[in-house]
PDB file of C-alpha atoms in Angstrom:
ATOM      1  CA  UNK I  27       8.532 -40.471 -12.249  1.00  0.00           C
ATOM      2  CA  UNK I  28       5.397 -40.461 -14.393  1.00  0.00           C
ATOM      3  CA  UNK I  29       5.868 -36.956 -15.827  1.00  0.00           C
ATOM      4  CA  UNK I  30       9.587 -37.433 -16.386  1.00  0.00           C
ATOM      5  CA  UNK I  31       8.939 -40.652 -18.278  1.00  0.00           C
ATOM      6  CA  UNK I  32       6.295 -38.916 -20.370  1.00  0.00           C
ATOM      7  CA  UNK I  33       8.912 -36.324 -21.342  1.00  0.00           C
ATOM      8  CA  UNK I  34      11.436 -39.057 -22.187  1.00  0.00           C
ATOM      9  CA  UNK I  35       8.929 -40.809 -24.448  1.00  0.00           C
ATOM     10  CA  UNK I  36       8.268 -37.547 -26.239  1.00  0.00           C
ATOM     11  CA  UNK I  37      11.976 -36.786 -26.634  1.00  0.00           C
ATOM     12  CA  UNK I  38      12.553 -40.249 -28.141  1.00  0.00           C
ATOM     13  CA  UNK I  39       9.610 -39.778 -30.554  1.00  0.00           C
ATOM     14  CA  UNK I  40       7.888 -42.842 -29.093  1.00  0.00           C
ATOM     15  CA  UNK I  41       4.490 -41.463 -30.066  1.00  0.00           C
ATOM     16  CA  UNK I  42       2.349 -44.557 -29.429  1.00  0.00           C
ATOM     17  CA  UNK I  43       3.934 -45.197 -26.043  1.00  0.00           C
ATOM     18  CA  UNK I  44       3.553 -41.501 -25.198  1.00  0.00           C
ATOM     19  CA  UNK I  45      -0.197 -41.761 -25.841  1.00  0.00           C
ATOM     20  CA  UNK I  46      -0.531 -44.895 -23.670  1.00  0.00           C
ATOM     21  CA  UNK I  47       1.432 -43.283 -20.833  1.00  0.00           C
ATOM     22  CA  UNK I  48      -0.584 -40.074 -20.946  1.00  0.00           C
ATOM     23  CA  UNK I  49      -4.002 -41.745 -21.142  1.00  0.00           C
ATOM     24  CA  UNK I  50      -3.351 -44.428 -18.530  1.00  0.00           C
ATOM     25  CA  UNK I  51      -2.236 -42.054 -15.798  1.00  0.00           C
ATOM     26  CA  UNK I  52      -4.953 -39.535 -16.643  1.00  0.00           C
ATOM     27  CA  UNK I  53      -7.693 -42.179 -16.577  1.00  0.00           C
ATOM     28  CA  UNK I  54      -6.724 -44.757 -13.944  1.00  0.00           C
ATOM     29  CA  UNK I  55      -8.201 -43.167 -10.800  1.00  0.00           C
ATOM     30  CA  UNK I  56     -11.283 -41.805 -12.536  1.00  0.00           C
ATOM     31  CA  UNK I  57     -11.942 -45.212 -14.088  1.00  0.00           C
ATOM     32  CA  UNK I  58     -12.060 -46.897 -10.674  1.00  0.00           C
ATOM     33  CA  UNK I  59     -14.421 -44.207  -9.381  1.00  0.00           C
ATOM     34  CA  UNK I  60     -16.656 -44.625 -12.432  1.00  0.00           C
ATOM     35  CA  UNK I  61     -16.724 -48.412 -12.072  1.00  0.00           C
ATOM     36  CA  UNK I  62     -17.744 -48.038  -8.423  1.00  0.00           C
ATOM     37  CA  UNK I  63     -20.428 -45.472  -9.197  1.00  0.00           C
ATOM     38  CA  UNK I  64     -22.072 -47.574 -11.887  1.00  0.00           C
ATOM     39  CA  UNK I  65     -21.642 -50.982 -10.253  1.00  0.00           C
ATOM     40  CA  UNK I  66     -19.123 -52.247 -12.798  1.00  0.00           C
ATOM     41  CA  UNK I  67     -16.265 -53.257 -10.492  1.00  0.00           C
ATOM     42  CA  UNK I  68     -16.674 -56.860 -11.644  1.00  0.00           C
ATOM     43  CA  UNK I  69     -14.676 -55.749 -14.689  1.00  0.00           C
ATOM     44  CA  UNK I  70     -11.633 -55.910 -12.423  1.00  0.00           C
ATOM     45  CA  UNK I  71     -11.174 -59.638 -12.888  1.00  0.00           C
ATOM     46  CA  UNK I  72      -8.846 -61.700 -10.750  1.00  0.00           C
ATOM     47  CA  UNK I  73      -5.459 -61.994 -12.404  1.00  0.00           C
ATOM     48  CA  UNK I  74      -2.551 -64.406 -11.802  1.00  0.00           C
ATOM     49  CA  UNK I  75      -0.355 -63.813  -8.775  1.00  0.00           C
ATOM     50  CA  UNK I  76       2.585 -65.826 -10.121  1.00  0.00           C
ATOM     51  CA  UNK I  77       5.410 -64.389 -12.240  1.00  0.00           C
ATOM     52  CA  UNK I  78       4.553 -60.891 -11.074  1.00  0.00           C
ATOM     53  CA  UNK I  79       7.516 -58.934 -12.444  1.00  0.00           C
ATOM     54  CA  UNK I  80      11.010 -59.352 -13.883  1.00  0.00           C
ATOM     55  CA  UNK I  81      13.715 -57.302 -12.193  1.00  0.00           C
ATOM     56  CA  UNK I  82      15.845 -55.717 -14.928  1.00  0.00           C
ATOM     57  CA  UNK I  83      18.060 -53.542 -12.690  1.00  0.00           C
ATOM     58  CA  UNK I  84      17.988 -51.850  -9.284  1.00  0.00           C
ATOM     59  CA  UNK I  85      15.548 -49.202 -10.527  1.00  0.00           C
ATOM     60  CA  UNK I  86      12.888 -51.103 -12.461  1.00  0.00           C
ATOM     61  CA  UNK I  87      11.024 -54.393 -12.778  1.00  0.00           C
ATOM     62  CA  UNK I  88       8.959 -55.355 -15.808  1.00  0.00           C
ATOM     63  CA  UNK I  89       5.330 -56.105 -14.888  1.00  0.00           C
ATOM     64  CA  UNK I  90       4.821 -59.448 -16.592  1.00  0.00           C
ATOM     65  CA  UNK I  91       1.572 -59.212 -18.546  1.00  0.00           C
ATOM     66  CA  UNK I  92       1.357 -62.686 -20.073  1.00  0.00           C
ATOM     67  CA  UNK I  93       1.903 -62.744 -23.869  1.00  0.00           C
ATOM     68  CA  UNK I  94       3.566 -59.319 -23.776  1.00  0.00           C
ATOM     69  CA  UNK I  95       7.287 -59.887 -24.187  1.00  0.00           C
ATOM     70  CA  UNK I  96       8.188 -61.601 -20.919  1.00  0.00           C
ATOM     71  CA  UNK I  97      10.417 -64.136 -22.680  1.00  0.00           C
ATOM     72  CA  UNK I  98      12.244 -61.337 -24.487  1.00  0.00           C
ATOM     73  CA  UNK I  99      12.844 -59.451 -21.252  1.00  0.00           C
ATOM     74  CA  UNK I 100      14.090 -62.611 -19.532  1.00  0.00           C
ATOM     75  CA  UNK I 101      16.528 -63.169 -22.402  1.00  0.00           C
ATOM     76  CA  UNK I 102      17.813 -59.622 -21.982  1.00  0.00           C
ATOM     77  CA  UNK I 103      18.483 -59.989 -18.264  1.00  0.00           C
ATOM     78  CA  UNK I 104      19.970 -63.426 -19.033  1.00  0.00           C
ATOM     79  CA  UNK I 105      18.027 -64.937 -16.121  1.00  0.00           C
ATOM     80  CA  UNK I 106      20.435 -63.166 -13.764  1.00  0.00           C
ATOM     81  CA  UNK I 107      17.619 -61.525 -11.828  1.00  0.00           C
ATOM     82  CA  UNK I 108      14.409 -63.338 -12.722  1.00  0.00           C
ATOM     83  CA  UNK I 109      10.894 -62.937 -11.371  1.00  0.00           C
ATOM     84  CA  UNK I 110      10.100 -61.089  -8.173  1.00  0.00           C
ATOM     85  CA  UNK I 111       6.766 -60.794  -6.383  1.00  0.00           C
ATOM     86  CA  UNK I 112       5.093 -57.502  -5.604  1.00  0.00           C
ATOM     87  CA  UNK I 113       6.203 -57.612  -1.972  1.00  0.00           C
ATOM     88  CA  UNK I 114       9.833 -58.047  -2.962  1.00  0.00           C
ATOM     89  CA  UNK I 115      10.380 -55.161  -5.388  1.00  0.00           C
ATOM     90  CA  UNK I 116      13.002 -53.650  -3.068  1.00  0.00           C
ATOM     91  CA  UNK I 117      12.126 -50.094  -4.047  1.00  0.00           C
ATOM     92  CA  UNK I 118      11.964 -50.738  -7.790  1.00  0.00           C
ATOM     93  CA  UNK I 119       9.382 -49.022  -9.946  1.00  0.00           C
ATOM     94  CA  UNK I 120       7.266 -51.033 -12.373  1.00  0.00           C
ATOM     95  CA  UNK I 121       6.965 -50.587 -16.115  1.00  0.00           C
ATOM     96  CA  UNK I 122       4.720 -52.439 -18.557  1.00  0.00           C
ATOM     97  CA  UNK I 123       4.206 -52.929 -22.281  1.00  0.00           C
ATOM     98  CA  UNK I 124       0.765 -53.323 -23.850  1.00  0.00           C
ATOM     99  CA  UNK I 125      -0.630 -54.416 -27.218  1.00  0.00           C
ATOM    100  CA  UNK I 126      -3.936 -54.291 -29.088  1.00  0.00           C
ATOM    101  CA  UNK I 127      -6.542 -55.783 -26.705  1.00  0.00           C
ATOM    102  CA  UNK I 128      -8.143 -58.239 -29.126  1.00  0.00           C
ATOM    103  CA  UNK I 129      -4.766 -59.273 -30.537  1.00  0.00           C
ATOM    104  CA  UNK I 130      -3.605 -59.964 -26.981  1.00  0.00           C
ATOM    105  CA  UNK I 131      -6.766 -61.952 -26.212  1.00  0.00           C
ATOM    106  CA  UNK I 132      -6.403 -64.104 -29.329  1.00  0.00           C
ATOM    107  CA  UNK I 133      -2.746 -64.738 -28.522  1.00  0.00           C
ATOM    108  CA  UNK I 134      -3.759 -65.982 -25.057  1.00  0.00           C
ATOM    109  CA  UNK I 135      -6.445 -68.197 -26.604  1.00  0.00           C
ATOM    110  CA  UNK I 136      -3.875 -69.694 -28.981  1.00  0.00           C
ATOM    111  CA  UNK I 137      -1.446 -70.259 -26.108  1.00  0.00           C
ATOM    112  CA  UNK I 138      -4.031 -72.267 -24.189  1.00  0.00           C
ATOM    113  CA  UNK I 139      -5.186 -74.232 -27.223  1.00  0.00           C
ATOM    114  CA  UNK I 140      -1.633 -75.174 -28.180  1.00  0.00           C
ATOM    115  CA  UNK I 141      -1.024 -76.657 -24.721  1.00  0.00           C
ATOM    116  CA  UNK I 142      -4.002 -79.042 -24.693  1.00  0.00           C
ATOM    117  CA  UNK I 143      -3.287 -82.686 -25.583  1.00  0.00           C
ATOM    118  CA  UNK I 144      -6.844 -83.374 -26.820  1.00  0.00           C
ATOM    119  CA  UNK I 145      -7.707 -80.020 -28.318  1.00  0.00           C
ATOM    120  CA  UNK I 146     -10.490 -81.327 -30.598  1.00  0.00           C
ATOM    121  CA  UNK I 147     -12.479 -82.443 -27.562  1.00  0.00           C
ATOM    122  CA  UNK I 148     -12.769 -78.906 -26.179  1.00  0.00           C
ATOM    123  CA  UNK I 149     -15.322 -76.586 -27.872  1.00  0.00           C
ATOM    124  CA  UNK I 150     -13.298 -73.520 -26.856  1.00  0.00           C
ATOM    125  CA  UNK I 151     -10.338 -74.594 -28.960  1.00  0.00           C
ATOM    126  CA  UNK I 152     -11.204 -77.369 -31.482  1.00  0.00           C
ATOM    127  CA  UNK I 153      -9.538 -76.262 -34.763  1.00  0.00           C
ATOM    128  CA  UNK I 154     -12.222 -78.002 -36.852  1.00  0.00           C
ATOM    129  CA  UNK I 155     -14.974 -75.825 -35.327  1.00  0.00           C
ATOM    130  CA  UNK I 156     -16.073 -72.410 -36.607  1.00  0.00           C
ATOM    131  CA  UNK I 157     -13.917 -69.640 -35.134  1.00  0.00           C
ATOM    132  CA  UNK I 158     -16.703 -67.487 -33.682  1.00  0.00           C
ATOM    133  CA  UNK I 159     -18.156 -70.473 -31.836  1.00  0.00           C
ATOM    134  CA  UNK I 160     -14.693 -71.277 -30.467  1.00  0.00           C
ATOM    135  CA  UNK I 161     -14.026 -67.721 -29.296  1.00  0.00           C
ATOM    136  CA  UNK I 162     -17.420 -67.384 -27.618  1.00  0.00           C
ATOM    137  CA  UNK I 163     -16.941 -70.729 -25.854  1.00  0.00           C
ATOM    138  CA  UNK I 164     -13.515 -69.589 -24.676  1.00  0.00           C
ATOM    139  CA  UNK I 165     -15.017 -66.342 -23.345  1.00  0.00           C
ATOM    140  CA  UNK I 166     -17.592 -68.382 -21.436  1.00  0.00           C
ATOM    141  CA  UNK I 167     -14.795 -70.527 -20.006  1.00  0.00           C
ATOM    142  CA  UNK I 168     -12.822 -67.442 -18.961  1.00  0.00           C
ATOM    143  CA  UNK I 169     -15.761 -65.923 -17.143  1.00  0.00           C
ATOM    144  CA  UNK I 170     -16.748 -69.152 -15.397  1.00  0.00           C
ATOM    145  CA  UNK I 171     -13.170 -69.726 -14.217  1.00  0.00           C
ATOM    146  CA  UNK I 172     -12.975 -66.187 -12.887  1.00  0.00           C
ATOM    147  CA  UNK I 173     -16.355 -66.232 -11.166  1.00  0.00           C
ATOM    148  CA  UNK I 174     -15.601 -69.534  -9.448  1.00  0.00           C
ATOM    149  CA  UNK I 175     -12.122 -68.361  -8.439  1.00  0.00           C
ATOM    150  CA  UNK I 176     -10.525 -71.425  -9.992  1.00  0.00           C
ATOM    151  CA  UNK I 177      -7.552 -69.847 -11.749  1.00  0.00           C
ATOM    152  CA  UNK I 178      -4.516 -72.148 -11.452  1.00  0.00           C
ATOM    153  CA  UNK I 179      -6.346 -74.330  -8.943  1.00  0.00           C
ATOM    154  CA  UNK I 180      -7.948 -77.758  -9.054  1.00  0.00           C
ATOM    155  CA  UNK I 181      -9.851 -77.453 -12.344  1.00  0.00           C
ATOM    156  CA  UNK I 182      -7.610 -78.316 -15.314  1.00  0.00           C
ATOM    157  CA  UNK I 183      -9.927 -76.447 -17.680  1.00  0.00           C
ATOM    158  CA  UNK I 184      -8.914 -73.181 -16.030  1.00  0.00           C
ATOM    159  CA  UNK I 185      -5.162 -73.666 -16.274  1.00  0.00           C
ATOM    160  CA  UNK I 186      -3.649 -71.135 -18.695  1.00  0.00           C
ATOM    161  CA  UNK I 187      -6.745 -68.983 -19.346  1.00  0.00           C
ATOM    162  CA  UNK I 188      -5.180 -66.048 -17.482  1.00  0.00           C
ATOM    163  CA  UNK I 189      -2.995 -65.534 -20.569  1.00  0.00           C
ATOM    164  CA  UNK I 190      -6.046 -63.967 -22.220  1.00  0.00           C
ATOM    165  CA  UNK I 191      -7.081 -61.715 -19.327  1.00  0.00           C
ATOM    166  CA  UNK I 192      -7.526 -57.983 -20.027  1.00  0.00           C
ATOM    167  CA  UNK I 193      -4.126 -56.330 -19.736  1.00  0.00           C
ATOM    168  CA  UNK I 194      -5.434 -53.613 -17.425  1.00  0.00           C
ATOM    169  CA  UNK I 195      -6.103 -56.210 -14.754  1.00  0.00           C
ATOM    170  CA  UNK I 196      -2.423 -57.098 -14.555  1.00  0.00           C
ATOM    171  CA  UNK I 197      -1.833 -53.465 -13.611  1.00  0.00           C
ATOM    172  CA  UNK I 198      -4.487 -53.423 -10.889  1.00  0.00           C
ATOM    173  CA  UNK I 199      -3.751 -54.348  -7.279  1.00  0.00           C
ATOM    174  CA  UNK I 200      -6.784 -56.218  -5.963  1.00  0.00           C
ATOM    175  CA  UNK I 201      -5.518 -55.952  -2.393  1.00  0.00           C
ATOM    176  CA  UNK I 202      -5.256 -52.146  -2.280  1.00  0.00           C
ATOM    177  CA  UNK I 203      -8.065 -51.675  -4.850  1.00  0.00           C
ATOM    178  CA  UNK I 204      -6.024 -49.212  -6.919  1.00  0.00           C
ATOM    179  CA  UNK I 205      -3.665 -49.580  -9.846  1.00  0.00           C
ATOM    180  CA  UNK I 206      -0.166 -50.495  -8.703  1.00  0.00           C
ATOM    181  CA  UNK I 207       1.373 -47.428  -7.090  1.00  0.00           C
ATOM    182  CA  UNK I 208       4.872 -48.564  -8.131  1.00  0.00           C
ATOM    183  CA  UNK I 209       3.867 -48.381 -11.797  1.00  0.00           C
ATOM    184  CA  UNK I 210       5.188 -45.245 -13.510  1.00  0.00           C
ATOM    185  CA  UNK I 211       5.807 -46.278 -17.144  1.00  0.00           C
ATOM    186  CA  UNK I 212       3.331 -47.826 -19.614  1.00  0.00           C
ATOM    187  CA  UNK I 213       4.216 -48.124 -23.283  1.00  0.00           C
ATOM    188  CA  UNK I 214       3.576 -50.046 -26.464  1.00  0.00           C
ATOM    189  CA  UNK I 215       4.918 -53.572 -26.903  1.00  0.00           C
ATOM    190  CA  UNK I 216       6.350 -52.540 -30.255  1.00  0.00           C
ATOM    191  CA  UNK I 217       8.614 -50.156 -28.341  1.00  0.00           C
ATOM    192  CA  UNK I 218       9.810 -52.750 -25.818  1.00  0.00           C
ATOM    193  CA  UNK I 219      13.526 -52.212 -26.461  1.00  0.00           C
ATOM    194  CA  UNK I 220      13.213 -48.438 -26.123  1.00  0.00           C
ATOM    195  CA  UNK I 221      10.998 -48.797 -23.045  1.00  0.00           C
ATOM    196  CA  UNK I 222      13.692 -50.844 -21.358  1.00  0.00           C
ATOM    197  CA  UNK I 223      16.163 -48.102 -22.194  1.00  0.00           C
ATOM    198  CA  UNK I 224      13.841 -45.485 -20.671  1.00  0.00           C
ATOM    199  CA  UNK I 225      13.877 -47.767 -17.611  1.00  0.00           C
ATOM    200  CA  UNK I 226      17.696 -47.372 -17.468  1.00  0.00           C
ATOM    201  CA  UNK I 227      18.482 -50.747 -19.043  1.00  0.00           C
ATOM    202  CA  UNK I 228      21.045 -51.071 -21.840  1.00  0.00           C
ATOM    203  CA  UNK I 229      19.207 -53.208 -24.382  1.00  0.00           C
ATOM    204  CA  UNK I 230      21.355 -55.754 -26.222  1.00  0.00           C
ATOM    205  CA  UNK I 231      20.120 -55.828 -29.808  1.00  0.00           C
ATOM    206  CA  UNK I 232      22.303 -58.867 -30.581  1.00  0.00           C
ATOM    207  CA  UNK I 233      20.142 -61.078 -28.335  1.00  0.00           C
ATOM    208  CA  UNK I 234      17.391 -62.761 -30.409  1.00  0.00           C
ATOM    209  CA  UNK I 235      13.856 -61.703 -29.588  1.00  0.00           C
ATOM    210  CA  UNK I 236      11.377 -64.291 -28.360  1.00  0.00           C
ATOM    211  CA  UNK I 237       9.902 -66.544 -31.035  1.00  0.00           C
ATOM    212  CA  UNK I 238       6.844 -65.204 -32.775  1.00  0.00           C
ATOM    213  CA  UNK I 239       3.657 -67.052 -31.913  1.00  0.00           C
ATOM    214  CA  UNK I 240       2.731 -66.972 -35.611  1.00  0.00           C
ATOM    215  CA  UNK I 241       5.769 -69.149 -36.340  1.00  0.00           C
ATOM    216  CA  UNK I 242       4.807 -71.742 -33.786  1.00  0.00           C
ATOM    217  CA  UNK I 243       3.240 -74.604 -35.723  1.00  0.00           C
ATOM    218  CA  UNK I 244       1.200 -75.770 -32.756  1.00  0.00           C
ATOM    219  CA  UNK I 245      -0.725 -72.485 -32.958  1.00  0.00           C
ATOM    220  CA  UNK I 246      -1.537 -72.644 -36.676  1.00  0.00           C
ATOM    221  CA  UNK I 247      -5.131 -73.620 -35.916  1.00  0.00           C
ATOM    222  CA  UNK I 248      -5.669 -70.418 -33.925  1.00  0.00           C
ATOM    223  CA  UNK I 249      -5.881 -67.457 -36.323  1.00  0.00           C
ATOM    224  CA  UNK I 250      -5.421 -63.939 -34.973  1.00  0.00           C
ATOM    225  CA  UNK I 251      -7.294 -62.310 -37.847  1.00  0.00           C
ATOM    226  CA  UNK I 252      -9.930 -59.956 -36.442  1.00  0.00           C
ATOM    227  CA  UNK I 253     -11.681 -59.847 -39.836  1.00  0.00           C
ATOM    228  CA  UNK I 254     -12.809 -63.439 -39.225  1.00  0.00           C
ATOM    229  CA  UNK I 255     -14.809 -62.349 -36.183  1.00  0.00           C
ATOM    230  CA  UNK I 256     -18.536 -61.644 -36.436  1.00  0.00           C
ATOM    231  CA  UNK I 257     -20.006 -58.421 -35.066  1.00  0.00           C
ATOM    232  CA  UNK I 258     -21.583 -60.438 -32.249  1.00  0.00           C
ATOM    233  CA  UNK I 259     -18.239 -61.959 -31.236  1.00  0.00           C
ATOM    234  CA  UNK I 260     -16.451 -58.617 -31.533  1.00  0.00           C
ATOM    235  CA  UNK I 261     -19.010 -56.910 -29.285  1.00  0.00           C
ATOM    236  CA  UNK I 262     -18.609 -59.634 -26.657  1.00  0.00           C
ATOM    237  CA  UNK I 263     -14.838 -59.248 -26.799  1.00  0.00           C
ATOM    238  CA  UNK I 264     -15.127 -55.478 -26.430  1.00  0.00           C
ATOM    239  CA  UNK I 265     -17.271 -55.893 -23.327  1.00  0.00           C
ATOM    240  CA  UNK I 266     -14.765 -58.307 -21.807  1.00  0.00           C
ATOM    241  CA  UNK I 267     -11.757 -56.140 -22.726  1.00  0.00           C
ATOM    242  CA  UNK I 268     -13.399 -52.792 -22.087  1.00  0.00           C
ATOM    243  CA  UNK I 269     -10.915 -51.700 -19.381  1.00  0.00           C
ATOM    244  CA  UNK I 270      -8.078 -51.924 -21.890  1.00  0.00           C
ATOM    245  CA  UNK I 271      -9.938 -49.500 -24.141  1.00  0.00           C
ATOM    246  CA  UNK I 272     -10.792 -47.156 -21.263  1.00  0.00           C
ATOM    247  CA  UNK I 273      -7.207 -46.934 -20.015  1.00  0.00           C
ATOM    248  CA  UNK I 274      -4.977 -47.450 -23.047  1.00  0.00           C
ATOM    249  CA  UNK I 275      -4.755 -45.638 -26.362  1.00  0.00           C
ATOM    250  CA  UNK I 276      -6.155 -48.324 -28.652  1.00  0.00           C
ATOM    251  CA  UNK I 277      -8.892 -47.715 -31.218  1.00  0.00           C
ATOM    252  CA  UNK I 278     -11.901 -49.960 -30.532  1.00  0.00           C
ATOM    253  CA  UNK I 279     -13.442 -51.925 -33.426  1.00  0.00           C
ATOM    254  CA  UNK I 280     -16.101 -49.964 -35.261  1.00  0.00           C
ATOM    255  CA  UNK I 281     -19.018 -52.003 -33.871  1.00  0.00           C
ATOM    256  CA  UNK I 282     -17.931 -51.092 -30.315  1.00  0.00           C
ATOM    257  CA  UNK I 283     -16.630 -47.575 -30.878  1.00  0.00           C
ATOM    258  CA  UNK I 284     -19.684 -45.492 -30.010  1.00  0.00           C
ATOM    259  CA  UNK I 285     -20.370 -47.222 -26.687  1.00  0.00           C
ATOM    260  CA  UNK I 286     -16.737 -47.210 -25.563  1.00  0.00           C
ATOM    261  CA  UNK I 287     -16.271 -43.586 -26.631  1.00  0.00           C
ATOM    262  CA  UNK I 288     -19.377 -42.609 -24.673  1.00  0.00           C
ATOM    263  CA  UNK I 289     -18.092 -44.412 -21.577  1.00  0.00           C
ATOM    264  CA  UNK I 290     -14.670 -42.751 -21.875  1.00  0.00           C
ATOM    265  CA  UNK I 291     -16.300 -39.317 -22.064  1.00  0.00           C
ATOM    266  CA  UNK I 292     -18.264 -40.069 -18.873  1.00  0.00           C
ATOM    267  CA  UNK I 293     -15.085 -41.239 -17.146  1.00  0.00           C
ATOM    268  CA  UNK I 294     -13.167 -38.120 -18.192  1.00  0.00           C
ATOM    269  CA  UNK I 295     -15.996 -35.979 -16.820  1.00  0.00           C
ATOM    270  CA  UNK I 296     -15.820 -37.655 -13.392  1.00  0.00           C
ATOM    271  CA  UNK I 297     -14.619 -35.276 -10.658  1.00  0.00           C
ATOM    272  CA  UNK I 298     -11.125 -36.311  -9.640  1.00  0.00           C
ATOM    273  CA  UNK I 299     -11.437 -37.568  -6.088  1.00  0.00           C
ATOM    274  CA  UNK I 300      -9.090 -40.034  -4.440  1.00  0.00           C
ATOM    275  CA  UNK I 301     -10.038 -43.546  -5.621  1.00  0.00           C
ATOM    276  CA  UNK I 302      -9.396 -44.868  -2.111  1.00  0.00           C
ATOM    277  CA  UNK I 303     -12.333 -42.961  -0.573  1.00  0.00           C
TER     278      UNK I 303
END
């Protein structure tokens, strides 16, 4: 369970994962209540229904947050089990790995840009354009696709953008309006091998990890250097990714820190009432 896994993370000196686990399960219900109280539930964006989780054994399935190690996990299970949907978990618990919110966003942006055949024609990706203009155009595209409910549907411009969605939204069940009740382990992507071991999987260190996106030549025109981002762009990213900062133990950029810290204090001060009421 949640507490037992917290103890295991502590025993294994997985300090970063311990902090994510502790904060997420302390904050998840209060965050939903706070969003409802202040009319911010639109932050719970629609997320992809496909490739929900990867069954690793009879006890656990890995919640597949795009760009967070899914290929590595699939290589470990050797495709013997594969993806399962949320209605076919067969009693398994879910675990997830998370990474820095802006780093994850930029990785999703690069994934989409690398897939386009005529990338220069799209202002959200064109490598010859200034990076802040590209990122802000991509954010606009993300929001318009979400608002119009076009993810993976008829509009080609919206294909792939879910790779850059806030990670917290992959953990939220938009049918029950709570975070997935099967989820009981959340850790850092850097600890993926150890997380799988906490989830009772014998990790094979001889199996190569998934290729690094930074080594993929098709993504060379999509830098993941946060120092290239203007304060204006960074603030817009923080607003879009704010749930990740509320729920996970990542330090927000300095230009966003005061506002996010203030919000987190308000959330922590919320009386703990069932988020389903």
